[in-house]
PDB file of C-alpha atoms in Angstrom:
ATOM      1  CA  MET A 200       0.010   0.114  -0.052  1.00  0.00           C
ATOM      2  CA  LYS A 201       2.839   2.524   1.038  1.00  0.00           C
ATOM      3  CA  LYS A 202       4.734   1.499  -2.323  1.00  0.00           C
ATOM      4  CA  GLY A 203       1.549   2.315  -4.284  1.00  0.00           C
ATOM      5  CA  ILE A 204       1.239   5.949  -2.550  1.00  0.00           C
ATOM      6  CA  LEU A 205       4.947   6.644  -2.779  1.00  0.00           C
ATOM      7  CA  ALA A 206       4.803   5.523  -6.602  1.00  0.00           C
ATOM      8  CA  LEU A 207       2.004   7.977  -6.997  1.00  0.00           C
ATOM      9  CA  PHE A 208       3.618  10.532  -5.189  1.00  0.00           C
ATOM     10  CA  PHE A 209       6.679  10.403  -7.246  1.00  0.00           C
ATOM     11  CA  ALA A 210       4.832  10.256 -10.386  1.00  0.00           C
ATOM     12  CA  SER A 211       2.878  13.472  -9.404  1.00  0.00           C
ATOM     13  CA  VAL A 212       6.242  15.243  -8.606  1.00  0.00           C
ATOM     14  CA  ALA A 213       7.800  14.164 -11.875  1.00  0.00           C
ATOM     15  CA  VAL A 214       4.666  15.564 -13.803  1.00  0.00           C
ATOM     16  CA  PHE A 215       4.833  18.824 -11.836  1.00  0.00           C
ATOM     17  CA  TYR A 216       8.733  18.856 -12.653  1.00  0.00           C
ATOM     18  CA  PHE A 217       8.570  18.287 -16.378  1.00  0.00           C
ATOM     19  CA  THR A 218       5.518  20.356 -16.921  1.00  0.00           C
ATOM     20  CA  GLY A 219       7.124  23.445 -15.090  1.00  0.00           C
ATOM     21  CA  CYS A 220      10.244  22.986 -17.069  1.00  0.00           C
ATOM     22  CA  SER A 221       8.425  22.993 -20.314  1.00  0.00           C
ATOM     23  CA  ARG A 222       6.569  26.171 -19.507  1.00  0.00           C
ATOM     24  CA  PRO A 223       7.263  29.053 -21.972  1.00  0.00           C
ATOM     25  CA  PRO A 224       9.312  32.159 -20.780  1.00  0.00           C
ATOM     26  CA  ALA A 225       6.237  33.854 -20.986  1.00  0.00           C
ATOM     27  CA  THR A 226       2.525  34.215 -22.081  1.00  0.00           C
ATOM     28  CA  VAL A 227       0.732  37.175 -23.457  1.00  0.00           C
ATOM     29  CA  ASN A 228      -3.067  36.830 -23.649  1.00  0.00           C
ATOM     30  CA  GLY A 229      -2.589  33.346 -23.995  1.00  0.00           C
ATOM     31  CA  LYS A 230      -0.245  33.288 -26.810  1.00  0.00           C
ATOM     32  CA  LYS A 231       3.460  31.908 -25.909  1.00  0.00           C
ATOM     33  CA  ILE A 232       6.687  33.616 -26.380  1.00  0.00           C
ATOM     34  CA  ASP A 233       8.878  30.490 -26.908  1.00  0.00           C
ATOM     35  CA  LYS A 234      11.966  29.644 -25.350  1.00  0.00           C
ATOM     36  CA  ALA A 235      14.337  29.700 -28.455  1.00  0.00           C
ATOM     37  CA  THR A 236      13.030  33.299 -29.192  1.00  0.00           C
ATOM     38  CA  PHE A 237      13.628  34.442 -25.879  1.00  0.00           C
ATOM     39  CA  GLU A 238      17.406  32.699 -25.895  1.00  0.00           C
ATOM     40  CA  LEU A 239      18.024  34.228 -29.231  1.00  0.00           C
ATOM     41  CA  HIS A 240      17.207  37.761 -27.806  1.00  0.00           C
ATOM     42  CA  LEU A 241      19.087  37.249 -24.709  1.00  0.00           C
ATOM     43  CA  LYS A 242      22.151  36.065 -26.695  1.00  0.00           C
ATOM     44  CA  GLU A 243      22.136  39.082 -28.845  1.00  0.00           C
ATOM     45  CA  LYS A 244      21.909  41.217 -25.805  1.00  0.00           C
ATOM     46  CA  ILE A 245      24.860  39.553 -24.151  1.00  0.00           C
ATOM     47  CA  GLN A 246      26.817  39.969 -27.299  1.00  0.00           C
ATOM     48  CA  ASP A 247      26.184  43.606 -27.395  1.00  0.00           C
ATOM     49  CA  HIS A 248      27.408  44.046 -23.889  1.00  0.00           C
ATOM     50  CA  LYS A 249      30.495  42.216 -24.516  1.00  0.00           C
ATOM     51  CA  MET A 250      31.230  44.394 -27.891  1.00  0.00           C
ATOM     52  CA  GLN A 251      31.187  47.318 -25.253  1.00  0.00           C
ATOM     53  CA  ASN A 252      33.288  45.598 -22.816  1.00  0.00           C
ATOM     54  CA  ALA A 253      30.420  45.665 -20.207  1.00  0.00           C
ATOM     55  CA  SER A 254      29.423  42.642 -17.814  1.00  0.00           C
ATOM     56  CA  PRO A 255      25.624  42.695 -17.628  1.00  0.00           C
ATOM     57  CA  ASP A 256      23.622  41.537 -14.708  1.00  0.00           C
ATOM     58  CA  ILE A 257      22.256  38.676 -16.360  1.00  0.00           C
ATOM     59  CA  ASN A 258      18.954  38.502 -14.410  1.00  0.00           C
ATOM     60  CA  LYS A 259      18.453  42.242 -15.268  1.00  0.00           C
ATOM     61  CA  LEU A 260      19.255  41.631 -18.632  1.00  0.00           C
ATOM     62  CA  LYS A 261      16.887  38.557 -18.833  1.00  0.00           C
ATOM     63  CA  ASN A 262      13.971  40.554 -17.201  1.00  0.00           C
ATOM     64  CA  ALA A 263      14.631  43.432 -20.066  1.00  0.00           C
ATOM     65  CA  VAL A 264      14.671  40.875 -22.684  1.00  0.00           C
ATOM     66  CA  ILE A 265      11.322  39.176 -21.760  1.00  0.00           C
ATOM     67  CA  GLN A 266       9.721  42.753 -21.218  1.00  0.00           C
ATOM     68  CA  GLU A 267      10.816  43.746 -24.749  1.00  0.00           C
ATOM     69  CA  LEU A 268       9.246  40.620 -26.178  1.00  0.00           C
ATOM     70  CA  ILE A 269       5.945  41.032 -24.121  1.00  0.00           C
ATOM     71  CA  SER A 270       5.831  44.472 -25.799  1.00  0.00           C
ATOM     72  CA  GLU A 271       6.504  43.236 -29.213  1.00  0.00           C
ATOM     73  CA  ARG A 272       3.754  40.663 -28.730  1.00  0.00           C
ATOM     74  CA  LEU A 273       1.286  43.233 -27.788  1.00  0.00           C
ATOM     75  CA  ILE A 274       1.963  45.469 -30.719  1.00  0.00           C
ATOM     76  CA  LEU A 275       2.203  42.526 -33.266  1.00  0.00           C
ATOM     77  CA  ASP A 276      -1.171  41.340 -31.931  1.00  0.00           C
ATOM     78  CA  GLU A 277      -2.776  44.971 -32.636  1.00  0.00           C
ATOM     79  CA  ALA A 278      -0.955  45.292 -35.826  1.00  0.00           C
ATOM     80  CA  GLU A 279      -2.743  42.100 -37.005  1.00  0.00           C
ATOM     81  CA  LYS A 280      -6.176  43.325 -35.865  1.00  0.00           C
ATOM     82  CA  GLN A 281      -5.407  46.610 -37.991  1.00  0.00           C
ATOM     83  CA  GLY A 282      -4.284  44.521 -40.924  1.00  0.00           C
ATOM     84  CA  ILE A 283      -0.648  45.477 -40.893  1.00  0.00           C
ATOM     85  CA  LYS A 284       1.342  43.208 -42.853  1.00  0.00           C
ATOM     86  CA  ALA A 285       4.567  42.476 -44.628  1.00  0.00           C
ATOM     87  CA  THR A 286       4.711  40.548 -48.105  1.00  0.00           C
ATOM     88  CA  ASP A 287       7.015  37.722 -48.661  1.00  0.00           C
ATOM     89  CA  GLU A 288       8.386  39.860 -51.728  1.00  0.00           C
ATOM     90  CA  GLU A 289       9.184  42.573 -49.302  1.00  0.00           C
ATOM     91  CA  ILE A 290      10.926  40.144 -46.788  1.00  0.00           C
ATOM     92  CA  GLY A 291      12.964  38.585 -49.489  1.00  0.00           C
ATOM     93  CA  ALA A 292      14.205  41.889 -50.747  1.00  0.00           C
ATOM     94  CA  GLN A 293      15.309  42.800 -47.282  1.00  0.00           C
ATOM     95  CA  ILE A 294      17.259  39.626 -46.805  1.00  0.00           C
ATOM     96  CA  ASP A 295      18.659  39.690 -50.463  1.00  0.00           C
ATOM     97  CA  SER A 296      19.963  43.404 -49.795  1.00  0.00           C
ATOM     98  CA  MET A 297      21.513  42.095 -46.284  1.00  0.00           C
ATOM     99  CA  LYS A 298      23.534  39.275 -48.622  1.00  0.00           C
ATOM    100  CA  LYS A 299      24.490  42.007 -50.899  1.00  0.00           C
ATOM    101  CA  ALA A 300      26.000  44.416 -48.343  1.00  0.00           C
ATOM    102  CA  MET A 301      27.336  41.562 -46.194  1.00  0.00           C
ATOM    103  CA  GLY A 302      28.608  38.922 -48.867  1.00  0.00           C
ATOM    104  CA  GLU A 303      27.235  35.200 -48.931  1.00  0.00           C
ATOM    105  CA  GLU A 304      30.004  33.801 -46.569  1.00  0.00           C
ATOM    106  CA  ALA A 305      29.617  36.603 -43.901  1.00  0.00           C
ATOM    107  CA  PHE A 306      25.842  36.513 -43.949  1.00  0.00           C
ATOM    108  CA  SER A 307      25.883  32.706 -43.646  1.00  0.00           C
ATOM    109  CA  LYS A 308      28.343  32.986 -40.682  1.00  0.00           C
ATOM    110  CA  ALA A 309      26.297  35.708 -39.220  1.00  0.00           C
ATOM    111  CA  LEU A 310      23.113  33.216 -39.277  1.00  0.00           C
ATOM    112  CA  ASN A 311      25.304  30.549 -37.828  1.00  0.00           C
ATOM    113  CA  ASP A 312      26.854  32.751 -35.107  1.00  0.00           C
ATOM    114  CA  LYS A 313      23.236  33.767 -34.083  1.00  0.00           C
ATOM    115  CA  GLY A 314      21.738  30.408 -34.267  1.00  0.00           C
ATOM    116  CA  LEU A 315      19.376  31.402 -36.883  1.00  0.00           C
ATOM    117  CA  THR A 316      18.060  29.620 -39.902  1.00  0.00           C
ATOM    118  CA  ILE A 317      16.891  31.268 -42.892  1.00  0.00           C
ATOM    119  CA  ASP A 318      13.161  30.771 -41.865  1.00  0.00           C
ATOM    120  CA  SER A 319      13.762  32.057 -38.400  1.00  0.00           C
ATOM    121  CA  LEU A 320      15.310  35.283 -40.058  1.00  0.00           C
ATOM    122  CA  LYS A 321      12.452  35.482 -42.279  1.00  0.00           C
ATOM    123  CA  LYS A 322      10.055  35.318 -39.274  1.00  0.00           C
ATOM    124  CA  ARG A 323      12.190  38.072 -37.507  1.00  0.00           C
ATOM    125  CA  THR A 324      12.327  40.213 -40.448  1.00  0.00           C
ATOM    126  CA  ARG A 325       8.805  40.165 -40.911  1.00  0.00           C
ATOM    127  CA  GLU A 326       8.047  41.166 -37.307  1.00  0.00           C
ATOM    128  CA  LYS A 327      10.618  43.994 -37.509  1.00  0.00           C
ATOM    129  CA  MET A 328       8.899  45.340 -40.531  1.00  0.00           C
ATOM    130  CA  ILE A 329       5.297  45.243 -39.033  1.00  0.00           C
ATOM    131  CA  LEU A 330       6.590  46.616 -35.818  1.00  0.00           C
ATOM    132  CA  ALA A 331       8.022  49.510 -37.749  1.00  0.00           C
ATOM    133  CA  ARG A 332       4.992  50.067 -39.505  1.00  0.00           C
ATOM    134  CA  PHE A 333       2.810  50.156 -36.289  1.00  0.00           C
ATOM    135  CA  VAL A 334       5.084  52.839 -35.079  1.00  0.00           C
ATOM    136  CA  ASP A 335       4.635  54.709 -38.271  1.00  0.00           C
ATOM    137  CA  ILE A 336       1.027  54.801 -37.768  1.00  0.00           C
ATOM    138  CA  ILE A 337       0.920  55.849 -34.168  1.00  0.00           C
ATOM    139  CA  VAL A 338       2.978  59.216 -34.870  1.00  0.00           C
ATOM    140  CA  LYS A 339       3.117  60.178 -38.399  1.00  0.00           C
ATOM    141  CA  ASP A 340       6.076  62.039 -40.108  1.00  0.00           C
ATOM    142  CA  GLU A 341       4.003  65.125 -40.392  1.00  0.00           C
ATOM    143  CA  THR A 342       3.614  65.502 -36.531  1.00  0.00           C
ATOM    144  CA  VAL A 343       6.728  67.417 -36.420  1.00  0.00           C
ATOM    145  CA  ASP A 344       6.757  70.760 -38.123  1.00  0.00           C
ATOM    146  CA  ASP A 345       9.059  73.514 -39.156  1.00  0.00           C
ATOM    147  CA  ASP A 346       8.577  75.882 -36.280  1.00  0.00           C
ATOM    148  CA  GLU A 347       9.078  72.924 -33.772  1.00  0.00           C
ATOM    149  CA  ILE A 348      12.507  72.211 -35.608  1.00  0.00           C
ATOM    150  CA  SER A 349      13.576  75.758 -35.664  1.00  0.00           C
ATOM    151  CA  GLU A 350      12.828  76.225 -31.966  1.00  0.00           C
ATOM    152  CA  HIS A 351      14.822  73.207 -31.020  1.00  0.00           C
ATOM    153  CA  TYR A 352      17.816  74.463 -33.172  1.00  0.00           C
ATOM    154  CA  LYS A 353      17.563  77.939 -31.717  1.00  0.00           C
ATOM    155  CA  SER A 354      17.245  76.684 -27.742  1.00  0.00           C
ATOM    156  CA  SER A 355      19.825  73.693 -27.920  1.00  0.00           C
ATOM    157  CA  SER A 356      22.287  74.295 -25.224  1.00  0.00           C
ATOM    158  CA  LYS A 357      25.166  73.089 -27.631  1.00  0.00           C
ATOM    159  CA  PRO A 358      25.602  74.460 -31.169  1.00  0.00           C
ATOM    160  CA  PHE A 359      24.980  71.814 -33.999  1.00  0.00           C
ATOM    161  CA  MET A 360      28.290  70.980 -35.896  1.00  0.00           C
ATOM    162  CA  LYS A 361      29.113  70.128 -39.295  1.00  0.00           C
ATOM    163  CA  PRO A 362      31.784  67.604 -39.412  1.00  0.00           C
ATOM    164  CA  ALA A 363      34.913  67.861 -41.294  1.00  0.00           C
ATOM    165  CA  ARG A 364      34.573  66.362 -44.854  1.00  0.00           C
ATOM    166  CA  VAL A 365      36.460  66.045 -47.913  1.00  0.00           C
ATOM    167  CA  LEU A 366      35.763  66.269 -51.627  1.00  0.00           C
ATOM    168  CA  MET A 367      37.210  63.232 -53.302  1.00  0.00           C
ATOM    169  CA  LYS A 368      37.198  60.600 -56.023  1.00  0.00           C
ATOM    170  CA  MET A 369      37.312  57.141 -55.371  1.00  0.00           C
ATOM    171  CA  ILE A 370      38.395  53.939 -57.569  1.00  0.00           C
ATOM    172  CA  GLU A 371      37.198  50.702 -56.029  1.00  0.00           C
ATOM    173  CA  ILE A 372      38.863  47.384 -57.010  1.00  0.00           C
ATOM    174  CA  SER A 373      37.752  44.024 -55.765  1.00  0.00           C
ATOM    175  CA  SER A 374      40.934  42.009 -55.519  1.00  0.00           C
ATOM    176  CA  GLU A 375      44.424  42.978 -53.914  1.00  0.00           C
ATOM    177  CA  ALA A 376      46.594  41.664 -57.092  1.00  0.00           C
ATOM    178  CA  ASP A 377      44.337  43.915 -59.240  1.00  0.00           C
ATOM    179  CA  ALA A 378      44.682  46.920 -57.210  1.00  0.00           C
ATOM    180  CA  ARG A 379      48.628  46.266 -56.918  1.00  0.00           C
ATOM    181  CA  SER A 380      48.676  46.074 -60.760  1.00  0.00           C
ATOM    182  CA  VAL A 381      46.938  49.492 -61.171  1.00  0.00           C
ATOM    183  CA  ALA A 382      49.279  51.007 -58.520  1.00  0.00           C
ATOM    184  CA  ALA A 383      52.252  49.694 -60.393  1.00  0.00           C
ATOM    185  CA  GLU A 384      50.832  51.035 -63.853  1.00  0.00           C
ATOM    186  CA  MET A 385      50.065  54.427 -62.428  1.00  0.00           C
ATOM    187  CA  GLN A 386      53.570  54.826 -61.276  1.00  0.00           C
ATOM    188  CA  GLU A 387      55.238  53.312 -64.413  1.00  0.00           C
ATOM    189  CA  LYS A 388      53.324  55.301 -66.918  1.00  0.00           C
ATOM    190  CA  LYS A 389      52.916  58.463 -64.818  1.00  0.00           C
ATOM    191  CA  ILE A 390      49.293  58.394 -65.669  1.00  0.00           C
ATOM    192  CA  SER A 391      47.035  61.050 -63.784  1.00  0.00           C
ATOM    193  CA  PHE A 392      44.563  59.860 -61.215  1.00  0.00           C
ATOM    194  CA  ASP A 393      41.661  61.185 -63.168  1.00  0.00           C
ATOM    195  CA  GLU A 394      42.924  59.453 -66.360  1.00  0.00           C
ATOM    196  CA  LEU A 395      43.325  56.172 -64.764  1.00  0.00           C
ATOM    197  CA  ALA A 396      39.892  56.397 -63.243  1.00  0.00           C
ATOM    198  CA  LYS A 397      38.198  56.950 -66.706  1.00  0.00           C
ATOM    199  CA  LYS A 398      40.199  54.152 -68.173  1.00  0.00           C
ATOM    200  CA  LEU A 399      39.374  51.542 -65.530  1.00  0.00           C
ATOM    201  CA  ASP A 400      35.596  52.536 -65.403  1.00  0.00           C
ATOM    202  CA  GLU A 401      35.395  52.435 -69.305  1.00  0.00           C
ATOM    203  CA  GLN A 402      37.298  49.083 -69.324  1.00  0.00           C
ATOM    204  CA  LYS A 403      34.853  47.898 -66.451  1.00  0.00           C
ATOM    205  CA  LYS A 404      37.737  46.720 -64.153  1.00  0.00           C
ATOM    206  CA  ALA A 405      36.744  49.113 -61.398  1.00  0.00           C
ATOM    207  CA  VAL A 406      34.024  50.936 -59.768  1.00  0.00           C
ATOM    208  CA  VAL A 407      34.698  54.784 -59.928  1.00  0.00           C
ATOM    209  CA  SER A 408      32.676  57.175 -57.720  1.00  0.00           C
ATOM    210  CA  ASP A 409      33.259  60.718 -58.979  1.00  0.00           C
ATOM    211  CA  TYR A 410      34.015  63.687 -56.762  1.00  0.00           C
ATOM    212  CA  GLY A 411      31.627  64.077 -53.985  1.00  0.00           C
ATOM    213  CA  TRP A 412      31.700  65.500 -50.292  1.00  0.00           C
ATOM    214  CA  VAL A 413      32.103  62.898 -47.799  1.00  0.00           C
ATOM    215  CA  ASN A 414      32.809  62.382 -44.104  1.00  0.00           C
ATOM    216  CA  PRO A 415      36.173  60.119 -43.468  1.00  0.00           C
ATOM    217  CA  ASP A 416      34.496  58.448 -40.662  1.00  0.00           C
ATOM    218  CA  PHE A 417      32.179  56.571 -42.690  1.00  0.00           C
ATOM    219  CA  PHE A 418      35.157  54.475 -44.134  1.00  0.00           C
ATOM    220  CA  SER A 419      37.440  51.597 -42.814  1.00  0.00           C
ATOM    221  CA  PRO A 420      40.222  52.582 -40.535  1.00  0.00           C
ATOM    222  CA  GLU A 421      42.782  52.546 -43.071  1.00  0.00           C
ATOM    223  CA  LEU A 422      41.073  54.458 -45.617  1.00  0.00           C
ATOM    224  CA  ALA A 423      39.633  56.948 -43.113  1.00  0.00           C
ATOM    225  CA  LYS A 424      43.326  57.659 -41.923  1.00  0.00           C
ATOM    226  CA  ALA A 425      44.486  58.509 -45.536  1.00  0.00           C
ATOM    227  CA  ALA A 426      41.221  60.597 -46.372  1.00  0.00           C
ATOM    228  CA  ARG A 427      42.021  62.722 -43.199  1.00  0.00           C
ATOM    229  CA  GLU A 428      45.525  63.307 -43.680  1.00  0.00           C
ATOM    230  CA  MET A 429      45.874  63.775 -47.309  1.00  0.00           C
ATOM    231  CA  LYS A 430      46.393  67.358 -48.653  1.00  0.00           C
ATOM    232  CA  PRO A 431      44.263  68.787 -51.533  1.00  0.00           C
ATOM    233  CA  GLY A 432      45.586  67.530 -54.837  1.00  0.00           C
ATOM    234  CA  GLU A 433      47.190  64.294 -53.527  1.00  0.00           C
ATOM    235  CA  HIS A 434      46.041  60.975 -54.217  1.00  0.00           C
ATOM    236  CA  GLY A 435      46.986  57.411 -52.831  1.00  0.00           C
ATOM    237  CA  GLY A 436      46.382  53.801 -52.544  1.00  0.00           C
ATOM    238  CA  PRO A 437      45.495  51.140 -52.595  1.00  0.00           C
ATOM    239  CA  TYR A 438      43.880  51.109 -49.106  1.00  0.00           C
ATOM    240  CA  LYS A 439      42.056  48.208 -47.631  1.00  0.00           C
ATOM    241  CA  GLY A 440      38.138  48.708 -47.259  1.00  0.00           C
ATOM    242  CA  GLN A 441      35.461  46.597 -45.555  1.00  0.00           C
ATOM    243  CA  LYS A 442      35.771  44.234 -48.452  1.00  0.00           C
ATOM    244  CA  ASN A 443      37.838  45.684 -51.454  1.00  0.00           C
ATOM    245  CA  TYR A 444      40.378  47.952 -52.355  1.00  0.00           C
ATOM    246  CA  PHE A 445      40.756  51.606 -52.924  1.00  0.00           C
ATOM    247  CA  PHE A 446      42.591  54.457 -54.661  1.00  0.00           C
ATOM    248  CA  ILE A 447      41.500  57.945 -53.739  1.00  0.00           C
ATOM    249  CA  ARG A 448      42.043  61.568 -54.665  1.00  0.00           C
ATOM    250  CA  VAL A 449      41.340  64.547 -52.346  1.00  0.00           C
ATOM    251  CA  LYS A 450      40.370  67.785 -54.286  1.00  0.00           C
ATOM    252  CA  GLU A 451      39.271  69.980 -51.454  1.00  0.00           C
ATOM    253  CA  ARG A 452      38.654  69.867 -47.524  1.00  0.00           C
ATOM    254  CA  GLU A 453      36.567  71.547 -45.025  1.00  0.00           C
ATOM    255  CA  LYS A 454      37.155  71.825 -41.383  1.00  0.00           C
ATOM    256  CA  GLU A 455      34.641  71.153 -38.752  1.00  0.00           C
ATOM    257  CA  SER A 456      32.301  74.053 -38.321  1.00  0.00           C
ATOM    258  CA  VAL A 457      29.065  75.440 -36.735  1.00  0.00           C
ATOM    259  CA  ALA A 458      26.113  74.060 -38.684  1.00  0.00           C
ATOM    260  CA  SER A 459      23.564  76.246 -40.074  1.00  0.00           C
ATOM    261  CA  PHE A 460      19.911  75.460 -39.478  1.00  0.00           C
ATOM    262  CA  GLN A 461      19.463  74.375 -43.205  1.00  0.00           C
ATOM    263  CA  ASP A 462      22.370  71.992 -42.676  1.00  0.00           C
ATOM    264  CA  VAL A 463      20.736  69.915 -40.003  1.00  0.00           C
ATOM    265  CA  LYS A 464      17.136  70.674 -40.237  1.00  0.00           C
ATOM    266  CA  ASP A 465      16.346  67.320 -41.596  1.00  0.00           C
ATOM    267  CA  GLU A 466      18.627  65.585 -38.851  1.00  0.00           C
ATOM    268  CA  ILE A 467      16.686  67.352 -36.135  1.00  0.00           C
ATOM    269  CA  GLY A 468      13.208  66.692 -37.588  1.00  0.00           C
ATOM    270  CA  THR A 469      14.192  62.820 -37.544  1.00  0.00           C
ATOM    271  CA  MET A 470      15.423  63.252 -34.089  1.00  0.00           C
ATOM    272  CA  LEU A 471      12.346  64.773 -32.745  1.00  0.00           C
ATOM    273  CA  LEU A 472       9.897  62.452 -34.443  1.00  0.00           C
ATOM    274  CA  GLU A 473      11.937  59.469 -33.228  1.00  0.00           C
ATOM    275  CA  GLN A 474      11.409  60.915 -29.675  1.00  0.00           C
ATOM    276  CA  LYS A 475       7.830  61.384 -30.076  1.00  0.00           C
ATOM    277  CA  ARG A 476       7.403  57.981 -31.563  1.00  0.00           C
ATOM    278  CA  GLN A 477       9.277  56.324 -28.499  1.00  0.00           C
ATOM    279  CA  ALA A 478       7.010  58.149 -25.949  1.00  0.00           C
ATOM    280  CA  ALA A 479       3.842  57.436 -27.708  1.00  0.00           C
ATOM    281  CA  VAL A 480       4.676  53.606 -28.126  1.00  0.00           C
ATOM    282  CA  ALA A 481       5.848  53.394 -24.458  1.00  0.00           C
ATOM    283  CA  HIS A 482       2.600  55.025 -23.225  1.00  0.00           C
ATOM    284  CA  TRP A 483       0.415  52.636 -25.603  1.00  0.00           C
ATOM    285  CA  ILE A 484       2.346  49.471 -24.261  1.00  0.00           C
ATOM    286  CA  ALA A 485       2.033  50.643 -20.449  1.00  0.00           C
ATOM    287  CA  GLU A 486      -1.671  50.997 -21.129  1.00  0.00           C
ATOM    288  CA  LYS A 487      -2.116  47.746 -22.750  1.00  0.00           C
ATOM    289  CA  LYS A 488      -0.234  45.965 -20.047  1.00  0.00           C
ATOM    290  CA  LYS A 489      -2.812  47.226 -17.534  1.00  0.00           C
ATOM    291  CA  THR A 490      -5.335  44.701 -19.155  1.00  0.00           C
ATOM    292  CA  ALA A 491      -3.568  42.284 -20.717  1.00  0.00           C
ATOM    293  CA  LYS A 492      -3.093  38.750 -19.453  1.00  0.00           C
ATOM    294  CA  ILE A 493       0.634  38.409 -18.974  1.00  0.00           C
ATOM    295  CA  GLU A 494       2.333  35.285 -17.066  1.00  0.00           C
ATOM    296  CA  ILE A 495       6.237  35.412 -16.795  1.00  0.00           C
ATOM    297  CA  ASN A 496       7.952  32.193 -16.058  1.00  0.00           C
ATOM    298  CA  ILE A 497      11.723  33.144 -16.027  1.00  0.00           C
ATOM    299  CA  LYS A 498      13.939  32.957 -12.957  1.00  0.00           C
TER     300      LYS A 498
END
């Protein structure tokens, strides 16, 4: 009799234990936030902290991640009610753009490092598109007007600065060997930079970007250093970029200076709009959470 009772007791404990372990990290109005999604987001947050040489409090980080996912779930549910969608074509185009920017090898490595499959990436890309569209609806672009932007510019405690920039031309070549060959040709034949750029462009041996104003900080460290130090009229290369090799010629330079209203009008408008959207979404989420049925199961 006692053995039967003990067996029943341990069976009950086992059921409770394994059921408890299988509970999702959270549910929102009956919809689960699955463990894989939670762990993926947590991993990304930890990696972000590592890149900043910071040691996060894991418990606080877990709570921040689950709250973020709860907020997303509330928004995605509301977006579905409002018919806000992202098409397969849009998602495919977004992922193709990522592949092109990163390169196939780097793209595949990034997926592997994050523990993503192409299907889970598509799912996350769809969610991000829908989240962004919902935010756009809450606070529309025209919410920020010129008077508000102008007032912010005038009342700012610090002046808005226009970064130093250079007017330069670039020759981009895909392989190091070809870049070295071009450098040798330039030196041996004493051909001018502009002549060489025209020749390589016509022969489709390089991508040539004509003279334009740029901020050197946007480039790779090696290329940025050359662009910052080069005097007007000088040229050099090849310099290693993110993926390819570059030759550059600097035509003019401009030092850092106080930006005019027109220089930063769009930048200020974007910033103010983003602030309004963040505040509006935070308020919307706080109100939704008051009536939502939320269960959190993380420790």
